[in-house]
Amino acid sequence: MLSREGSPYTNQQVELIMYVYNHLDKVVYQRDLPEVLGITRPTANGLVKRLVQKKAIKLVADPKDSRLKQIKIMPAVIADINSNKKNFINEFRQMEDQLTKGFSKKQQDEFEKMLVKAIANLES
């Protein structure tokens, strides 16, 4: 969907932005990105650098330890995500409908359980 819409961000940049967006209630540090995104430290640093250049995120020194850098999403990016949330949900529903086309209700439920387990496996 983002490719069709002409997003200025790469898939990895979107993944980073969405991780921070989904954790707005928490402090996200640059040093944690390799572990949470499953990428190398140089890749994480490059992603952050390019997103700062694109004015999508900013780095803020942690008030308790200035060596730590917090990642904050710029308000315009948050507004853009919020305004497109309905479109994303519709796109995911269409994808889900296509994936489960011809499935019985029981098969759909089993498929959903397997997907949840597969995602949990990826996160561990």
GROMACS .gro file of N, CA, C and O in nm:
model
  496
    1MET      N    1   0.083  -0.119   0.000
    1MET     CA    2   0.000   0.000   0.000
    1MET      C    3   0.087   0.125   0.000
    1MET      O    4   0.062   0.219  -0.074
    2LEU      N    5   0.190   0.123   0.084
    2LEU     CA    6   0.278   0.240   0.091
    2LEU      C    7   0.350   0.263  -0.042
    2LEU      O    8   0.368   0.376  -0.085
    3SER      N    9   0.389   0.154  -0.108
    3SER     CA   10   0.455   0.168  -0.237
    3SER      C   11   0.361   0.231  -0.339
    3SER      O   12   0.401   0.318  -0.416
    4ARG      N   13   0.236   0.187  -0.339
    4ARG     CA   14   0.138   0.244  -0.433
    4ARG      C   15   0.114   0.392  -0.405
    4ARG      O   16   0.088   0.470  -0.495
    5GLU      N   17   0.119   0.428  -0.278
    5GLU     CA   18   0.092   0.566  -0.240
    5GLU      C   19   0.213   0.656  -0.259
    5GLU      O   20   0.205   0.777  -0.238
    6GLY      N   21   0.326   0.599  -0.297
    6GLY     CA   22   0.446   0.679  -0.318
    6GLY      C   23   0.510   0.725  -0.189
    6GLY      O   24   0.555   0.838  -0.177
    7SER      N   25   0.517   0.636  -0.091
    7SER     CA   26   0.577   0.669   0.039
    7SER      C   27   0.724   0.708   0.022
    7SER      O   28   0.796   0.645  -0.054
    8PRO      N   29   0.767   0.811   0.094
    8PRO     CA   30   0.908   0.851   0.086
    8PRO      C   31   1.000   0.762   0.170
    8PRO      O   32   1.119   0.789   0.180
    9TYR      N   33   0.945   0.657   0.230
    9TYR     CA   34   1.022   0.573   0.322
    9TYR      C   35   1.040   0.432   0.267
    9TYR      O   36   0.951   0.378   0.202
   10THR      N   37   1.153   0.371   0.301
   10THR     CA   38   1.177   0.231   0.267
   10THR      C   39   1.098   0.143   0.364
   10THR      O   40   1.049   0.190   0.467
   11ASN      N   41   1.090   0.014   0.332
   11ASN     CA   42   1.019  -0.079   0.421
   11ASN      C   43   1.080  -0.079   0.561
   11ASN      O   44   1.008  -0.079   0.661
   12GLN      N   45   1.214  -0.079   0.571
   12GLN     CA   46   1.278  -0.080   0.702
   12GLN      C   47   1.252   0.051   0.777
   12GLN      O   48   1.235   0.050   0.898
   13GLN      N   49   1.249   0.162   0.705
   13GLN     CA   50   1.220   0.290   0.769
   13GLN      C   51   1.077   0.291   0.823
   13GLN      O   52   1.052   0.337   0.934
   14VAL      N   53   0.984   0.235   0.746
   14VAL     CA   54   0.845   0.227   0.791
   14VAL      C   55   0.836   0.137   0.914
   14VAL      O   56   0.765   0.169   1.011
   15GLU      N   57   0.910   0.027   0.913
   15GLU     CA   58   0.909  -0.063   1.029
   15GLU      C   59   0.956   0.010   1.154
   15GLU      O   60   0.897  -0.004   1.261
   16LEU      N   61   1.062   0.088   1.142
   16LEU     CA   62   1.113   0.164   1.256
   16LEU      C   63   1.010   0.267   1.302
   16LEU      O   64   0.980   0.277   1.422
   17ILE      N   65   0.955   0.342   1.208
   17ILE     CA   66   0.855   0.444   1.243
   17ILE      C   67   0.736   0.379   1.312
   17ILE      O   68   0.689   0.429   1.415
   18MET      N   69   0.688   0.268   1.258
   18MET     CA   70   0.570   0.205   1.317
   18MET      C   71   0.601   0.145   1.454
   18MET      O   72   0.516   0.144   1.542
   19TYR      N   73   0.723   0.096   1.473
   19TYR     CA   74   0.760   0.046   1.606
   19TYR      C   75   0.751   0.159   1.708
   19TYR      O   76   0.692   0.143   1.815
   20VAL      N   77   0.811   0.272   1.674
   20VAL     CA   78   0.809   0.386   1.766
   20VAL      C   79   0.665   0.435   1.785
   20VAL      O   80   0.623   0.463   1.897
   21TYR      N   81   0.589   0.441   1.676
   21TYR     CA   82   0.449   0.485   1.684
   21TYR      C   83   0.368   0.394   1.776
   21TYR      O   84   0.289   0.441   1.857
   22ASN      N   85   0.389   0.263   1.764
   22ASN     CA   86   0.313   0.168   1.847
   22ASN      C   87   0.362   0.164   1.991
   22ASN      O   88   0.303   0.096   2.075
   23HIS      N   89   0.469   0.238   2.021
   23HIS     CA   90   0.522   0.246   2.157
   23HIS      C   91   0.532   0.392   2.203
   23HIS      O   92   0.623   0.428   2.276
   24LEU      N   93   0.437   0.473   2.160
   24LEU     CA   94   0.439   0.615   2.198
   24LEU      C   95   0.429   0.634   2.348
   24LEU      O   96   0.475   0.735   2.402
   25ASP      N   97   0.372   0.536   2.416
   25ASP     CA   98   0.356   0.547   2.561
   25ASP      C   99   0.483   0.505   2.637
   25ASP      O  100   0.486   0.511   2.759
   26LYS      N  101   0.586   0.463   2.562
   26LYS     CA  102   0.711   0.420   2.624
   26LYS      C  103   0.826   0.500   2.566
   26LYS      O  104   0.814   0.565   2.463
   27VAL      N  105   0.939   0.493   2.632
   27VAL     CA  106   1.061   0.556   2.580
   27VAL      C  107   1.130   0.453   2.491
   27VAL      O  108   1.156   0.341   2.534
   28VAL      N  109   1.159   0.492   2.367
   28VAL     CA  110   1.230   0.404   2.274
   28VAL      C  111   1.370   0.463   2.253
   28VAL      O  112   1.383   0.579   2.213
   29TYR      N  113   1.470   0.382   2.285
   29TYR     CA  114   1.609   0.426   2.269
   29TYR      C  115   1.667   0.373   2.140
   29TYR      O  116   1.638   0.260   2.099
   30GLN      N  117   1.755   0.452   2.080
   30GLN     CA  118   1.821   0.411   1.957
   30GLN      C  119   1.899   0.281   1.979
   30GLN      O  120   1.899   0.194   1.893
   31ARG      N  121   1.960   0.266   2.094
   31ARG     CA  122   2.043   0.148   2.120
   31ARG      C  123   1.963   0.018   2.119
   31ARG      O  124   2.019  -0.090   2.104
   32ASP      N  125   1.830   0.025   2.140
   32ASP     CA  126   1.745  -0.094   2.146
   32ASP      C  127   1.697  -0.141   2.009
   32ASP      O  128   1.644  -0.252   1.996
   33LEU      N  129   1.713  -0.059   1.906
   33LEU     CA  130   1.658  -0.092   1.775
   33LEU      C  131   1.713  -0.222   1.715
   33LEU      O  132   1.634  -0.299   1.659
   34PRO      N  133   1.843  -0.248   1.723
   34PRO     CA  134   1.890  -0.374   1.664
   34PRO      C  135   1.817  -0.497   1.718
   34PRO      O  136   1.778  -0.585   1.642
   35GLU      N  137   1.796  -0.498   1.848
   35GLU     CA  138   1.729  -0.614   1.909
   35GLU      C  139   1.581  -0.619   1.872
   35GLU      O  140   1.531  -0.723   1.831
   36VAL      N  141   1.509  -0.507   1.883
   36VAL     CA  142   1.365  -0.511   1.860
   36VAL      C  143   1.329  -0.525   1.712
   36VAL      O  144   1.224  -0.580   1.679
   37LEU      N  145   1.416  -0.478   1.623
   37LEU     CA  146   1.387  -0.486   1.480
   37LEU      C  147   1.463  -0.600   1.411
   37LEU      O  148   1.441  -0.627   1.293
   38GLY      N  149   1.554  -0.665   1.484
   38GLY     CA  150   1.629  -0.776   1.427
   38GLY      C  151   1.725  -0.732   1.317
   38GLY      O  152   1.737  -0.798   1.215
   39ILE      N  153   1.792  -0.619   1.340
   39ILE     CA  154   1.886  -0.565   1.243
   39ILE      C  155   2.019  -0.537   1.312
   39ILE      O  156   2.027  -0.540   1.435
   40THR      N  157   2.122  -0.509   1.233
   40THR     CA  158   2.252  -0.480   1.293
   40THR      C  159   2.255  -0.336   1.345
   40THR      O  160   2.174  -0.253   1.303
   41ARG      N  161   2.350  -0.308   1.432
   41ARG     CA  162   2.365  -0.173   1.486
   41ARG      C  163   2.394  -0.071   1.375
   41ARG      O  164   2.332   0.034   1.372
   42PRO      N  165   2.485  -0.101   1.279
   42PRO     CA  166   2.508  -0.004   1.171
   42PRO      C  167   2.384   0.023   1.086
   42PRO      O  168   2.358   0.137   1.047
   43THR      N  169   2.304  -0.081   1.063
   43THR     CA  170   2.180  -0.063   0.988
   43THR      C  171   2.084   0.027   1.066
   43THR      O  172   2.023   0.118   1.010
   44ALA      N  173   2.071   0.002   1.195
   44ALA     CA  174   1.984   0.084   1.280
   44ALA      C  175   2.030   0.229   1.279
   44ALA      O  176   1.948   0.321   1.264
   45ASN      N  177   2.161   0.250   1.292
   45ASN     CA  178   2.214   0.386   1.293
   45ASN      C  179   2.188   0.456   1.160
   45ASN      O  180   2.153   0.574   1.157
   46GLY      N  181   2.202   0.383   1.049
   46GLY     CA  182   2.175   0.440   0.918
   46GLY      C  183   2.028   0.475   0.900
   46GLY      O  184   1.994   0.581   0.845
   47LEU      N  185   1.939   0.387   0.947
   47LEU     CA  186   1.795   0.415   0.939
   47LEU      C  187   1.761   0.542   1.017
   47LEU      O  188   1.687   0.628   0.968
   48VAL      N  189   1.813   0.550   1.138
   48VAL     CA  190   1.785   0.667   1.222
   48VAL      C  191   1.838   0.793   1.155
   48VAL      O  192   1.767   0.894   1.147
   49LYS      N  193   1.960   0.786   1.105
   49LYS     CA  194   2.021   0.903   1.040
   49LYS      C  195   1.935   0.951   0.922
   49LYS      O  196   1.907   1.071   0.910
   50ARG      N  197   1.891   0.858   0.837
   50ARG     CA  198   1.811   0.898   0.721
   50ARG      C  199   1.673   0.950   0.762
   50ARG      O  200   1.621   1.043   0.701
   51LEU      N  201   1.614   0.892   0.866
   51LEU     CA  202   1.483   0.940   0.910
   51LEU      C  203   1.493   1.076   0.977
   51LEU      O  204   1.400   1.156   0.967
   52VAL      N  205   1.604   1.104   1.042
   52VAL     CA  206   1.626   1.238   1.097
   52VAL      C  207   1.640   1.337   0.982
   52VAL      O  208   1.581   1.446   0.984
   53GLN      N  209   1.716   1.299   0.878
   53GLN     CA  210   1.733   1.386   0.761
   53GLN      C  211   1.600   1.414   0.693
   53GLN      O  212   1.577   1.524   0.644
   54LYS      N  213   1.510   1.314   0.691
   54LYS     CA  214   1.378   1.330   0.629
   54LYS      C  215   1.279   1.400   0.722
   54LYS      O  216   1.163   1.418   0.686
   55LYS      N  217   1.326   1.437   0.841
   55LYS     CA  218   1.243   1.504   0.942
   55LYS      C  219   1.121   1.420   0.983
   55LYS      O  220   1.015   1.472   1.014
   56ALA      N  221   1.140   1.287   0.986
   56ALA     CA  222   1.035   1.196   1.030
   56ALA      C  223   1.046   1.169   1.180
   56ALA      O  224   0.946   1.147   1.247
   57ILE      N  225   1.171   1.169   1.230
   57ILE     CA  226   1.195   1.146   1.372
   57ILE      C  227   1.300   1.246   1.419
   57ILE      O  228   1.364   1.313   1.338
   58LYS      N  229   1.312   1.255   1.551
   58LYS     CA  230   1.420   1.334   1.609
   58LYS      C  231   1.479   1.254   1.724
   58LYS      O  232   1.413   1.168   1.782
   59LEU      N  233   1.605   1.281   1.752
   59LEU     CA  234   1.672   1.219   1.866
   59LEU      C  235   1.678   1.319   1.979
   59LEU      O  236   1.710   1.436   1.958
   60VAL      N  237   1.646   1.272   2.098
   60VAL     CA  238   1.646   1.357   2.217
   60VAL      C  239   1.733   1.290   2.323
   60VAL      O  240   1.717   1.171   2.350
   61ALA      N  241   1.824   1.366   2.379
   61ALA     CA  242   1.908   1.311   2.485
   61ALA      C  243   1.822   1.277   2.606
   61ALA      O  244   1.733   1.353   2.645
   62ASP      N  245   1.848   1.161   2.664
   62ASP     CA  246   1.774   1.119   2.782
   62ASP      C  247   1.810   1.214   2.898
   62ASP      O  248   1.928   1.241   2.921
   63PRO      N  249   1.709   1.263   2.971
   63PRO     CA  250   1.738   1.357   3.079
   63PRO      C  251   1.825   1.299   3.191
   63PRO      O  252   1.898   1.371   3.258
   64LYS      N  253   1.821   1.166   3.208
   64LYS     CA  254   1.898   1.103   3.315
   64LYS      C  255   2.037   1.058   3.270
   64LYS      O  256   2.125   1.039   3.352
   65ASP      N  257   2.052   1.038   3.138
   65ASP     CA  258   2.182   0.991   3.085
   65ASP      C  259   2.194   1.043   2.942
   65ASP      O  260   2.137   0.986   2.849
   66SER      N  261   2.270   1.149   2.924
   66SER     CA  262   2.278   1.216   2.794
   66SER      C  263   2.343   1.129   2.686
   66SER      O  264   2.335   1.161   2.568
   67ARG      N  265   2.406   1.018   2.726
   67ARG     CA  266   2.462   0.927   2.625
   67ARG      C  267   2.353   0.849   2.553
   67ARG      O  268   2.373   0.803   2.441
   68LEU      N  269   2.238   0.833   2.617
   68LEU     CA  270   2.125   0.761   2.558
   68LEU      C  271   2.041   0.857   2.474
   68LEU      O  272   2.012   0.968   2.516
   69LYS      N  273   2.001   0.809   2.356
   69LYS     CA  274   1.919   0.891   2.267
   69LYS      C  275   1.781   0.830   2.252
   69LYS      O  276   1.765   0.715   2.210
   70GLN      N  277   1.681   0.910   2.288
   70GLN     CA  278   1.542   0.869   2.271
   70GLN      C  279   1.499   0.903   2.129
   70GLN      O  280   1.538   1.006   2.075
   71ILE      N  281   1.416   0.817   2.071
   71ILE     CA  282   1.362   0.843   1.937
   71ILE      C  283   1.221   0.894   1.953
   71ILE      O  284   1.137   0.831   2.019
   72LYS      N  285   1.194   1.008   1.893
   72LYS     CA  286   1.060   1.068   1.896
   72LYS      C  287   1.013   1.087   1.752
   72LYS      O  288   1.089   1.133   1.667
   73ILE      N  289   0.887   1.052   1.726
   73ILE     CA  290   0.829   1.074   1.593
   73ILE      C  291   0.782   1.218   1.586
   73ILE      O  292   0.722   1.270   1.681
   74MET      N  293   0.806   1.279   1.472
   74MET     CA  294   0.763   1.418   1.452
   74MET      C  295   0.610   1.423   1.445
   74MET      O  296   0.546   1.330   1.392
   75PRO      N  297   0.550   1.529   1.496
   75PRO     CA  298   0.404   1.539   1.498
   75PRO      C  299   0.338   1.524   1.361
   75PRO      O  300   0.231   1.463   1.350
   76ALA      N  301   0.400   1.573   1.255
   76ALA     CA  302   0.342   1.561   1.121
   76ALA      C  303   0.331   1.414   1.079
   76ALA      O  304   0.234   1.375   1.012
   77VAL      N  305   0.429   1.333   1.117
   77VAL     CA  306   0.427   1.191   1.082
   77VAL      C  307   0.318   1.120   1.161
   77VAL      O  308   0.245   1.036   1.107
   78ILE      N  309   0.305   1.154   1.288
   78ILE     CA  310   0.198   1.095   1.370
   78ILE      C  311   0.062   1.130   1.310
   78ILE      O  312  -0.025   1.044   1.297
   79ALA      N  313   0.044   1.254   1.271
   79ALA     CA  314  -0.083   1.297   1.211
   79ALA      C  315  -0.109   1.222   1.081
   79ALA      O  316  -0.223   1.181   1.054
   80ASP      N  317  -0.005   1.201   1.001
   80ASP     CA  318  -0.020   1.129   0.874
   80ASP      C  319  -0.061   0.984   0.899
   80ASP      O  320  -0.150   0.931   0.832
   81ILE      N  321   0.003   0.920   0.996
   81ILE     CA  322  -0.033   0.781   1.030
   81ILE      C  323  -0.177   0.775   1.078
   81ILE      O  324  -0.255   0.690   1.033
   82ASN      N  325  -0.213   0.866   1.167
   82ASN     CA  326  -0.350   0.867   1.219
   82ASN      C  327  -0.453   0.889   1.109
   82ASN      O  328  -0.559   0.827   1.108
   83SER      N  329  -0.422   0.978   1.014
   83SER     CA  330  -0.519   1.006   0.908
   83SER      C  331  -0.532   0.890   0.809
   83SER      O  332  -0.635   0.877   0.744
   84ASN      N  333  -0.430   0.805   0.800
   84ASN     CA  334  -0.434   0.692   0.708
   84ASN      C  335  -0.471   0.560   0.774
   84ASN      O  336  -0.478   0.458   0.707
   85LYS      N  337  -0.494   0.562   0.904
   85LYS     CA  338  -0.521   0.440   0.978
   85LYS      C  339  -0.641   0.363   0.920
   85LYS      O  340  -0.637   0.242   0.905
   86LYS      N  341  -0.745   0.435   0.884
   86LYS     CA  342  -0.865   0.372   0.829
   86LYS      C  343  -0.831   0.299   0.698
   86LYS      O  344  -0.876   0.187   0.674
   87ASN      N  345  -0.750   0.363   0.613
   87ASN     CA  346  -0.710   0.300   0.487
   87ASN      C  347  -0.627   0.174   0.512
   87ASN      O  348  -0.643   0.074   0.442
   88PHE      N  349  -0.536   0.178   0.610
   88PHE     CA  350  -0.455   0.062   0.643
   88PHE      C  351  -0.544  -0.054   0.691
   88PHE      O  352  -0.526  -0.168   0.649
   89ILE      N  353  -0.640  -0.022   0.776
   89ILE     CA  354  -0.730  -0.126   0.827
   89ILE      C  355  -0.808  -0.190   0.714
   89ILE      O  356  -0.819  -0.313   0.706
   90ASN      N  357  -0.861  -0.108   0.622
   90ASN     CA  358  -0.934  -0.162   0.508
   90ASN      C  359  -0.844  -0.250   0.421
   90ASN      O  360  -0.887  -0.356   0.374
   91GLU      N  361  -0.721  -0.206   0.399
   91GLU     CA  362  -0.625  -0.283   0.319
   91GLU      C  363  -0.598  -0.418   0.385
   91GLU      O  364  -0.595  -0.521   0.318
   92PHE      N  365  -0.577  -0.420   0.516
   92PHE     CA  366  -0.551  -0.546   0.587
   92PHE      C  367  -0.673  -0.638   0.584
   92PHE      O  368  -0.660  -0.760   0.570
   93ARG      N  369  -0.792  -0.581   0.594
   93ARG     CA  370  -0.914  -0.663   0.587
   93ARG      C  371  -0.928  -0.728   0.450
   93ARG      O  372  -0.965  -0.845   0.439
   94GLN      N  373  -0.900  -0.652   0.345
   94GLN     CA  374  -0.906  -0.708   0.210
   94GLN      C  375  -0.804  -0.821   0.193
   94GLN      O  376  -0.832  -0.924   0.133
   95MET      N  377  -0.684  -0.800   0.249
   95MET     CA  378  -0.580  -0.902   0.240
   95MET      C  379  -0.623  -1.027   0.317
   95MET      O  380  -0.605  -1.139   0.269
   96GLU      N  381  -0.681  -1.006   0.433
   96GLU     CA  382  -0.728  -1.119   0.513
   96GLU      C  383  -0.838  -1.195   0.440
   96GLU      O  384  -0.839  -1.318   0.437
   97ASP      N  385  -0.931  -1.122   0.379
   97ASP     CA  386  -1.038  -1.186   0.303
   97ASP      C  387  -0.982  -1.269   0.188
   97ASP      O  388  -1.029  -1.380   0.161
   98GLN      N  389  -0.881  -1.216   0.121
   98GLN     CA  390  -0.820  -1.288   0.010
   98GLN      C  391  -0.746  -1.412   0.059
   98GLN      O  392  -0.753  -1.519  -0.002
   99LEU      N  393  -0.674  -1.399   0.172
   99LEU     CA  394  -0.600  -1.512   0.228
   99LEU      C  395  -0.692  -1.627   0.270
   99LEU      O  396  -0.657  -1.744   0.257
  100THR      N  397  -0.809  -1.594   0.323
  100THR     CA  398  -0.898  -1.696   0.379
  100THR      C  399  -1.016  -1.728   0.288
  100THR      O  400  -1.111  -1.792   0.332
  101LYS      N  401  -1.008  -1.687   0.164
  101LYS     CA  402  -1.115  -1.713   0.067
  101LYS      C  403  -1.138  -1.865   0.057
  101LYS      O  404  -1.045  -1.942   0.039
  102GLY      N  405  -1.262  -1.905   0.075
  102GLY     CA  406  -1.296  -2.047   0.067
  102GLY      C  407  -1.276  -2.123   0.197
  102GLY      O  408  -1.304  -2.243   0.202
  103PHE      N  409  -1.226  -2.057   0.301
  103PHE     CA  410  -1.207  -2.122   0.430
  103PHE      C  411  -1.342  -2.127   0.503
  103PHE      O  412  -1.421  -2.033   0.496
  104SER      N  413  -1.364  -2.235   0.576
  104SER     CA  414  -1.480  -2.239   0.666
  104SER      C  415  -1.448  -2.151   0.787
  104SER      O  416  -1.333  -2.111   0.807
  105LYS      N  417  -1.548  -2.125   0.868
  105LYS     CA  418  -1.527  -2.045   0.990
  105LYS      C  419  -1.425  -2.114   1.080
  105LYS      O  420  -1.336  -2.049   1.136
  106LYS      N  421  -1.435  -2.247   1.092
  106LYS     CA  422  -1.341  -2.322   1.175
  106LYS      C  423  -1.199  -2.310   1.120
  106LYS      O  424  -1.104  -2.290   1.196
  107GLN      N  425  -1.184  -2.320   0.989
  107GLN     CA  426  -1.052  -2.307   0.927
  107GLN      C  427  -0.996  -2.166   0.947
  107GLN      O  428  -0.876  -2.150   0.970
  108GLN      N  429  -1.081  -2.066   0.938
  108GLN     CA  430  -1.037  -1.928   0.961
  108GLN      C  431  -0.986  -1.912   1.103
  108GLN      O  432  -0.882  -1.849   1.126
  109ASP      N  433  -1.060  -1.967   1.200
  109ASP     CA  434  -1.018  -1.959   1.340
  109ASP      C  435  -0.885  -2.030   1.363
  109ASP      O  436  -0.797  -1.979   1.433
  110GLU      N  437  -0.869  -2.149   1.304
  110GLU     CA  438  -0.744  -2.224   1.318
  110GLU      C  439  -0.628  -2.147   1.253
  110GLU      O  440  -0.519  -2.141   1.309
  111PHE      N  441  -0.653  -2.090   1.136
  111PHE     CA  442  -0.552  -2.012   1.065
  111PHE      C  443  -0.508  -1.893   1.150
  111PHE      O  444  -0.388  -1.866   1.163
  112GLU      N  445  -0.603  -1.825   1.211
  112GLU     CA  446  -0.570  -1.709   1.296
  112GLU      C  447  -0.485  -1.752   1.416
  112GLU      O  448  -0.387  -1.686   1.449
  113LYS      N  449  -0.520  -1.864   1.478
  113LYS     CA  450  -0.442  -1.914   1.591
  113LYS      C  451  -0.299  -1.947   1.549
  113LYS      O  452  -0.203  -1.917   1.620
  114MET      N  453  -0.284  -2.008   1.430
  114MET     CA  454  -0.150  -2.042   1.381
  114MET      C  455  -0.070  -1.916   1.350
  114MET      O  456   0.051  -1.910   1.378
  115LEU      N  457  -0.135  -1.815   1.295
  115LEU     CA  458  -0.065  -1.689   1.266
  115LEU      C  459  -0.018  -1.621   1.395
  115LEU      O  460   0.094  -1.572   1.401
  116VAL      N  461  -0.103  -1.621   1.496
  116VAL     CA  462  -0.067  -1.560   1.624
  116VAL      C  463   0.054  -1.634   1.681
  116VAL      O  464   0.150  -1.571   1.729
  117LYS      N  465   0.053  -1.766   1.674
  117LYS     CA  466   0.167  -1.845   1.726
  117LYS      C  467   0.292  -1.819   1.643
  117LYS      O  468   0.402  -1.801   1.697
  118ALA      N  469   0.277  -1.810   1.510
  118ALA     CA  470   0.393  -1.785   1.423
  118ALA      C  471   0.454  -1.648   1.453
  118ALA      O  472   0.577  -1.633   1.460
  119ILE      N  473   0.369  -1.549   1.475
  119ILE     CA  474   0.419  -1.413   1.508
  119ILE      C  475   0.490  -1.416   1.643
  119ILE      O  476   0.596  -1.355   1.659
  120ALA      N  477   0.432  -1.486   1.739
  120ALA     CA  478   0.497  -1.498   1.870
  120ALA      C  479   0.633  -1.565   1.856
  120ALA      O  480   0.729  -1.527   1.922
  121ASN      N  481   0.644  -1.667   1.769
  121ASN     CA  482   0.772  -1.732   1.745
  121ASN      C  483   0.875  -1.635   1.689
  121ASN      O  484   0.991  -1.639   1.725
  122LEU      N  485   0.830  -1.547   1.600
  122LEU     CA  486   0.922  -1.449   1.542
  122LEU      C  487   0.969  -1.347   1.645
  122LEU      O  488   1.081  -1.297   1.636
  123GLU      N  489   0.883  -1.317   1.740
  123GLU     CA  490   0.916  -1.216   1.841
  123GLU      C  491   1.004  -1.271   1.953
  123GLU      O  492   1.062  -1.194   2.028
  124SER      N  493   1.013  -1.404   1.965
  124SER     CA  494   1.093  -1.461   2.075
  124SER      C  495   1.234  -1.491   2.031
  124SER      O  496   1.273  -1.483   1.923
   0.00000   0.00000   0.00000
